[in-house]
């Protein structure tokens, strides 16, 4: 073999525009693309992934270093998956090494062998007699789960338990126990000492206990949607579908029927859901319908659990993977169907580091693997609707709610001149009384956590702001007394007793946050229970789970919270939804703000009347005549989306144009501007040879450098450069042309910068 054949391109994490070249030394016979290798790099040993063997090196051969060791005899990614990762690297202008590392579970990144390992499982010991006191609710729940139950309601409410373990042993995974309580391990260790439970190791996912079968017969609309996609599933062809169905129309049921068909073809399915949508109940619903184990990948899992899930999917021991954003990178042995629920959800966009969109990547992946992809939402993004209009996606529709449920009545409450207490207008308050007296639940939506957004001096008008950001600090009540927190950098400070400017002690809390609303509701409705759901109240692991269960079972009368409440949860006893302070979404400088607001209002409204009871939605506004708000209420989301698309077309904004945002920040403001001005100059230079026609020149715009909406954050000054063009190709060509210069710029050592392709937020 000639020396040239022994050159191997290795993807290493770091700011490298392409893989690095290494030599395969005499001692190592072969290495395949897709295998991990150990290589020397700047006096260190690093783990990288072989992308390919190649003929020549642009660098002098004698300068290349030897590969130290090959870590995988069998590649961990096949050729198709490597091609997908390379595509992602090019499209997002992200170094291939960073893409590869994002695609690997942590254990593999750190060098663990890529073989299946055992997984911890627990079983009750036959003949043991388990005694639990009446008050130990969590212990009872753990016992209930260990006994093989798959529902959460145990039969021992309020009683002491004496339980004899019979012979049929059930293996229960850590994940199932964690769903009961974050403190599960402490209890089980004690029970182990008492001889009540045994711990053992099992093969990954083998211990899945399937719940009893639960499957609704599809209604007519659901059935025709499934039939329409069926051809693509059976014949394994690429096609993109957008399933538009109002909240509660039975989209999940449709996905399940499609997955069932893929499985019956001997294929696997990848299902992506938003960060907050992946709950143990959802996994249970999938398993109850499909009667096969479902693997999961999400941020709440331990590294070893992720590793395990990755392996069973790669080896096709499990047919369905239900995961959040990063599950897009999981390797499949025979992928046959891709599904993405709530496709408008922002959590599919990674907002730092490697800034990819899992939705857009999923479509690419389906195309490369020649399988169908189904996106679903009650409020599809304008991008996806545009794709339907252009014929790139096939639109599928569910018009009615499944079962008996009706869509709620929506009304705007004109609050100009109304008496308003604690942010709640008199008519909303009386509607609350009415619904609560009828024994129903009420949901209040306020997208601002904390107690009050502003702490102000009554004498001189001073406001407490963050020392490192251009932002006010939010007042929080706190268990141990009040404190202030910056919601942009998390900096905290104690509550001041006096104004630092005029020394007045009259400091007032201005505006409404969820904590303040909670306090007011407890005061107004002392005999009702109030549940606040926001980032602060759900910080503990498992608490979101606990709260949504309380909310669903109807035990909490008043639910209030931020947009965490808007996402996918089904609260069957809620009959009134009130939305407070939505007006600022009507007048934001972000061109996507109205789209987001229309989605949010529709989604929050969809929480009402999910069962037989009719629902009502009241939106408080000082701009009741706003055309978008009016159209949303009278004609619905689909019509609003049409209007917004027309506006975008006139303004030549996405989806009628493409954007790339280059962000930069540093402590020194002038360096940031200098850095971005240099990029702008480079782009304009690169554009010169391309200006054959007036058209090219006028269709490419660089806006900026302009200050970010919040100029200073965490002490750094932030600027951005926005590239905009109806030609995606031109945009990417120009950026690629100047990229080497950006990477080489000495300023990159002082300026933090990033490229955001198809940016979703201007922050
Ligand atoms: P979506 O995902 O569109 O919000 P789901 O699939 O969760 O809707 O369905 C909403 C509710 O309707 C669920 O409780 C589900 O079990 C029920 N459901 C769905 N399809 C049917 C059907 N064909 N018959 C009866 N109930 C159904
Ligand atoms: Zn003052
Ligand atoms: Zn701050």
mmCIF file with all atom_site columns, N, CA, C and O and ligand atoms in Angstrom, residues 216-219 222 246-253 285 402-403 570 610, ligand 1:
data_model
loop_
_atom_site.group_PDB
_atom_site.id
_atom_site.type_symbol
_atom_site.label_atom_id
_atom_site.label_alt_id
_atom_site.label_comp_id
_atom_site.label_asym_id
_atom_site.label_entity_id
_atom_site.label_seq_id
_atom_site.pdbx_PDB_ins_code
_atom_site.Cartn_x
_atom_site.Cartn_y
_atom_site.Cartn_z
_atom_site.occupancy
_atom_site.B_iso_or_equiv
_atom_site.pdbx_formal_charge
_atom_site.auth_seq_id
_atom_site.auth_comp_id
_atom_site.auth_asym_id
_atom_site.auth_atom_id
_atom_site.pdbx_PDB_model_num
ATOM   1  N N   . UNK A 1 216 ? -57.583 3.313  20.658 1.00 0.00 ? 216 UNK A N   1
ATOM   2  C CA  . UNK A 1 216 ? -58.912 3.717  20.207 1.00 0.00 ? 216 UNK A CA  1
ATOM   3  C C   . UNK A 1 216 ? -59.055 3.352  18.735 1.00 0.00 ? 216 UNK A C   1
ATOM   4  O O   . UNK A 1 216 ? -58.109 3.497  17.992 1.00 0.00 ? 216 UNK A O   1
ATOM   5  N N   . UNK A 1 217 ? -60.253 2.930  18.324 1.00 0.00 ? 217 UNK A N   1
ATOM   6  C CA  . UNK A 1 217 ? -60.432 2.794  16.878 1.00 0.00 ? 217 UNK A CA  1
ATOM   7  C C   . UNK A 1 217 ? -60.337 4.196  16.266 1.00 0.00 ? 217 UNK A C   1
ATOM   8  O O   . UNK A 1 217 ? -60.907 5.145  16.814 1.00 0.00 ? 217 UNK A O   1
ATOM   9  N N   . UNK A 1 218 ? -59.613 4.346  15.164 1.00 0.00 ? 218 UNK A N   1
ATOM   10 C CA  . UNK A 1 218 ? -59.457 5.669  14.553 1.00 0.00 ? 218 UNK A CA  1
ATOM   11 C C   . UNK A 1 218 ? -60.794 6.163  14.020 1.00 0.00 ? 218 UNK A C   1
ATOM   12 O O   . UNK A 1 218 ? -61.589 5.380  13.503 1.00 0.00 ? 218 UNK A O   1
ATOM   13 N N   . UNK A 1 219 ? -61.021 7.461  14.142 1.00 0.00 ? 219 UNK A N   1
ATOM   14 C CA  . UNK A 1 219 ? -62.225 8.004  13.512 1.00 0.00 ? 219 UNK A CA  1
ATOM   15 C C   . UNK A 1 219 ? -61.964 8.207  12.019 1.00 0.00 ? 219 UNK A C   1
ATOM   16 O O   . UNK A 1 219 ? -60.851 7.986  11.533 1.00 0.00 ? 219 UNK A O   1
ATOM   17 N N   . UNK A 1 222 ? -59.023 10.590 11.051 1.00 0.00 ? 222 UNK A N   1
ATOM   18 C CA  . UNK A 1 222 ? -57.736 10.013 11.465 1.00 0.00 ? 222 UNK A CA  1
ATOM   19 C C   . UNK A 1 222 ? -57.343 8.901  10.503 1.00 0.00 ? 222 UNK A C   1
ATOM   20 O O   . UNK A 1 222 ? -56.203 8.810  10.066 1.00 0.00 ? 222 UNK A O   1
ATOM   21 N N   . UNK A 1 246 ? -56.312 20.541 15.276 1.00 0.00 ? 246 UNK A N   1
ATOM   22 C CA  . UNK A 1 246 ? -56.538 21.349 16.467 1.00 0.00 ? 246 UNK A CA  1
ATOM   23 C C   . UNK A 1 246 ? -56.093 20.567 17.702 1.00 0.00 ? 246 UNK A C   1
ATOM   24 O O   . UNK A 1 246 ? -55.972 19.339 17.653 1.00 0.00 ? 246 UNK A O   1
ATOM   25 N N   . UNK A 1 247 ? -55.869 21.277 18.812 1.00 0.00 ? 247 UNK A N   1
ATOM   26 C CA  . UNK A 1 247 ? -55.450 20.600 20.041 1.00 0.00 ? 247 UNK A CA  1
ATOM   27 C C   . UNK A 1 247 ? -56.511 19.578 20.433 1.00 0.00 ? 247 UNK A C   1
ATOM   28 O O   . UNK A 1 247 ? -57.700 19.887 20.451 1.00 0.00 ? 247 UNK A O   1
ATOM   29 N N   . UNK A 1 248 ? -56.058 18.361 20.705 1.00 0.00 ? 248 UNK A N   1
ATOM   30 C CA  . UNK A 1 248 ? -56.996 17.322 21.117 1.00 0.00 ? 248 UNK A CA  1
ATOM   31 C C   . UNK A 1 248 ? -57.691 16.619 19.960 1.00 0.00 ? 248 UNK A C   1
ATOM   32 O O   . UNK A 1 248 ? -58.662 15.898 20.162 1.00 0.00 ? 248 UNK A O   1
ATOM   33 N N   . UNK A 1 249 ? -57.178 16.816 18.735 1.00 0.00 ? 249 UNK A N   1
ATOM   34 C CA  . UNK A 1 249 ? -57.846 16.186 17.589 1.00 0.00 ? 249 UNK A CA  1
ATOM   35 C C   . UNK A 1 249 ? -57.381 14.749 17.376 1.00 0.00 ? 249 UNK A C   1
ATOM   36 O O   . UNK A 1 249 ? -57.865 14.069 16.477 1.00 0.00 ? 249 UNK A O   1
ATOM   37 N N   . UNK A 1 250 ? -56.444 14.298 18.187 1.00 0.00 ? 250 UNK A N   1
ATOM   38 C CA  . UNK A 1 250 ? -56.013 12.907 18.072 1.00 0.00 ? 250 UNK A CA  1
ATOM   39 C C   . UNK A 1 250 ? -54.810 12.712 17.164 1.00 0.00 ? 250 UNK A C   1
ATOM   40 O O   . UNK A 1 250 ? -54.685 11.693 16.499 1.00 0.00 ? 250 UNK A O   1
ATOM   41 N N   . UNK A 1 251 ? -53.902 13.695 17.172 1.00 0.00 ? 251 UNK A N   1
ATOM   42 C CA  . UNK A 1 251 ? -52.694 13.571 16.352 1.00 0.00 ? 251 UNK A CA  1
ATOM   43 C C   . UNK A 1 251 ? -51.816 12.421 16.851 1.00 0.00 ? 251 UNK A C   1
ATOM   44 O O   . UNK A 1 251 ? -51.291 11.646 16.068 1.00 0.00 ? 251 UNK A O   1
ATOM   45 N N   . UNK A 1 252 ? -51.683 12.338 18.181 1.00 0.00 ? 252 UNK A N   1
ATOM   46 C CA  . UNK A 1 252 ? -50.822 11.297 18.744 1.00 0.00 ? 252 UNK A CA  1
ATOM   47 C C   . UNK A 1 252 ? -51.320 9.909  18.338 1.00 0.00 ? 252 UNK A C   1
ATOM   48 O O   . UNK A 1 252 ? -50.530 9.023  18.006 1.00 0.00 ? 252 UNK A O   1
ATOM   49 N N   . UNK A 1 253 ? -52.628 9.762  18.345 1.00 0.00 ? 253 UNK A N   1
ATOM   50 C CA  . UNK A 1 253 ? -53.222 8.491  17.952 1.00 0.00 ? 253 UNK A CA  1
ATOM   51 C C   . UNK A 1 253 ? -52.861 8.152  16.489 1.00 0.00 ? 253 UNK A C   1
ATOM   52 O O   . UNK A 1 253 ? -52.605 7.005  16.142 1.00 0.00 ? 253 UNK A O   1
ATOM   53 N N   . UNK A 1 285 ? -48.200 5.628  27.146 1.00 0.00 ? 285 UNK A N   1
ATOM   54 C CA  . UNK A 1 285 ? -49.240 5.627  26.120 1.00 0.00 ? 285 UNK A CA  1
ATOM   55 C C   . UNK A 1 285 ? -48.732 4.940  24.846 1.00 0.00 ? 285 UNK A C   1
ATOM   56 O O   . UNK A 1 285 ? -49.451 4.162  24.214 1.00 0.00 ? 285 UNK A O   1
ATOM   57 N N   . UNK A 1 402 ? -61.117 14.818 18.822 1.00 0.00 ? 402 UNK A N   1
ATOM   58 C CA  . UNK A 1 402 ? -61.471 13.404 18.910 1.00 0.00 ? 402 UNK A CA  1
ATOM   59 C C   . UNK A 1 402 ? -62.469 13.222 20.043 1.00 0.00 ? 402 UNK A C   1
ATOM   60 O O   . UNK A 1 402 ? -62.488 13.989 21.000 1.00 0.00 ? 402 UNK A O   1
ATOM   61 N N   . UNK A 1 403 ? -63.295 12.227 19.976 1.00 0.00 ? 403 UNK A N   1
ATOM   62 C CA  . UNK A 1 403 ? -64.270 11.980 21.041 1.00 0.00 ? 403 UNK A CA  1
ATOM   63 C C   . UNK A 1 403 ? -65.305 13.080 21.075 1.00 0.00 ? 403 UNK A C   1
ATOM   64 O O   . UNK A 1 403 ? -65.656 13.674 20.062 1.00 0.00 ? 403 UNK A O   1
ATOM   65 N N   . UNK A 1 570 ? -52.808 17.914 28.907 1.00 0.00 ? 570 UNK A N   1
ATOM   66 C CA  . UNK A 1 570 ? -54.239 17.734 28.796 1.00 0.00 ? 570 UNK A CA  1
ATOM   67 C C   . UNK A 1 570 ? -54.820 17.920 30.200 1.00 0.00 ? 570 UNK A C   1
ATOM   68 O O   . UNK A 1 570 ? -54.552 17.125 31.084 1.00 0.00 ? 570 UNK A O   1
ATOM   69 N N   . UNK A 1 610 ? -61.177 20.089 27.443 1.00 0.00 ? 610 UNK A N   1
ATOM   70 C CA  . UNK A 1 610 ? -60.671 18.912 26.759 1.00 0.00 ? 610 UNK A CA  1
ATOM   71 C C   . UNK A 1 610 ? -61.552 17.693 27.011 1.00 0.00 ? 610 UNK A C   1
ATOM   72 O O   . UNK A 1 610 ? -61.331 16.658 26.446 1.00 0.00 ? 610 UNK A O   1
HETATM 73 P P1  . LIG B 2 .   ? -53.493 15.624 20.109 1.00 0.00 ? 1   LIG B P1  1
HETATM 74 O O1  . LIG B 2 .   ? -52.197 14.865 20.062 1.00 0.00 ? 1   LIG B O1  1
HETATM 75 O O2  . LIG B 2 .   ? -53.975 16.051 18.757 1.00 0.00 ? 1   LIG B O2  1
HETATM 76 O O3  . LIG B 2 .   ? -53.567 16.737 21.116 1.00 0.00 ? 1   LIG B O3  1
HETATM 77 P P2  . LIG B 2 .   ? -54.442 13.179 21.282 1.00 0.00 ? 1   LIG B P2  1
HETATM 78 O O4  . LIG B 2 .   ? -53.985 12.138 20.317 1.00 0.00 ? 1   LIG B O4  1
HETATM 79 O O5  . LIG B 2 .   ? -53.689 13.322 22.550 1.00 0.00 ? 1   LIG B O5  1
HETATM 80 O O6  . LIG B 2 .   ? -54.592 14.586 20.560 1.00 0.00 ? 1   LIG B O6  1
HETATM 81 O O7  . LIG B 2 .   ? -55.984 12.891 21.583 1.00 0.00 ? 1   LIG B O7  1
HETATM 82 C C1  . LIG B 2 .   ? -56.744 13.676 22.483 1.00 0.00 ? 1   LIG B C1  1
HETATM 83 C C2  . LIG B 2 .   ? -57.618 12.764 23.311 1.00 0.00 ? 1   LIG B C2  1
HETATM 84 O O8  . LIG B 2 .   ? -58.555 12.097 22.468 1.00 0.00 ? 1   LIG B O8  1
HETATM 85 C C3  . LIG B 2 .   ? -56.823 11.674 24.009 1.00 0.00 ? 1   LIG B C3  1
HETATM 86 O O9  . LIG B 2 .   ? -57.355 11.495 25.276 1.00 0.00 ? 1   LIG B O9  1
HETATM 87 C C4  . LIG B 2 .   ? -57.037 10.457 23.133 1.00 0.00 ? 1   LIG B C4  1
HETATM 88 O O10 . LIG B 2 .   ? -56.946 9.289  23.895 1.00 0.00 ? 1   LIG B O10 1
HETATM 89 C C5  . LIG B 2 .   ? -58.438 10.686 22.590 1.00 0.00 ? 1   LIG B C5  1
HETATM 90 N N1  . LIG B 2 .   ? -58.612 10.094 21.270 1.00 0.00 ? 1   LIG B N1  1
HETATM 91 C C6  . LIG B 2 .   ? -57.794 10.214 20.205 1.00 0.00 ? 1   LIG B C6  1
HETATM 92 N N2  . LIG B 2 .   ? -58.278 9.561  19.135 1.00 0.00 ? 1   LIG B N2  1
HETATM 93 C C7  . LIG B 2 .   ? -59.455 9.013  19.533 1.00 0.00 ? 1   LIG B C7  1
HETATM 94 C C8  . LIG B 2 .   ? -60.449 8.232  18.891 1.00 0.00 ? 1   LIG B C8  1
HETATM 95 N N3  . LIG B 2 .   ? -60.327 7.856  17.597 1.00 0.00 ? 1   LIG B N3  1
HETATM 96 N N4  . LIG B 2 .   ? -61.523 7.858  19.618 1.00 0.00 ? 1   LIG B N4  1
HETATM 97 C C9  . LIG B 2 .   ? -61.658 8.232  20.888 1.00 0.00 ? 1   LIG B C9  1
HETATM 98 N N5  . LIG B 2 .   ? -60.760 8.965  21.558 1.00 0.00 ? 1   LIG B N5  1
HETATM 99 C C10 . LIG B 2 .   ? -59.671 9.363  20.905 1.00 0.00 ? 1   LIG B C10 1
#
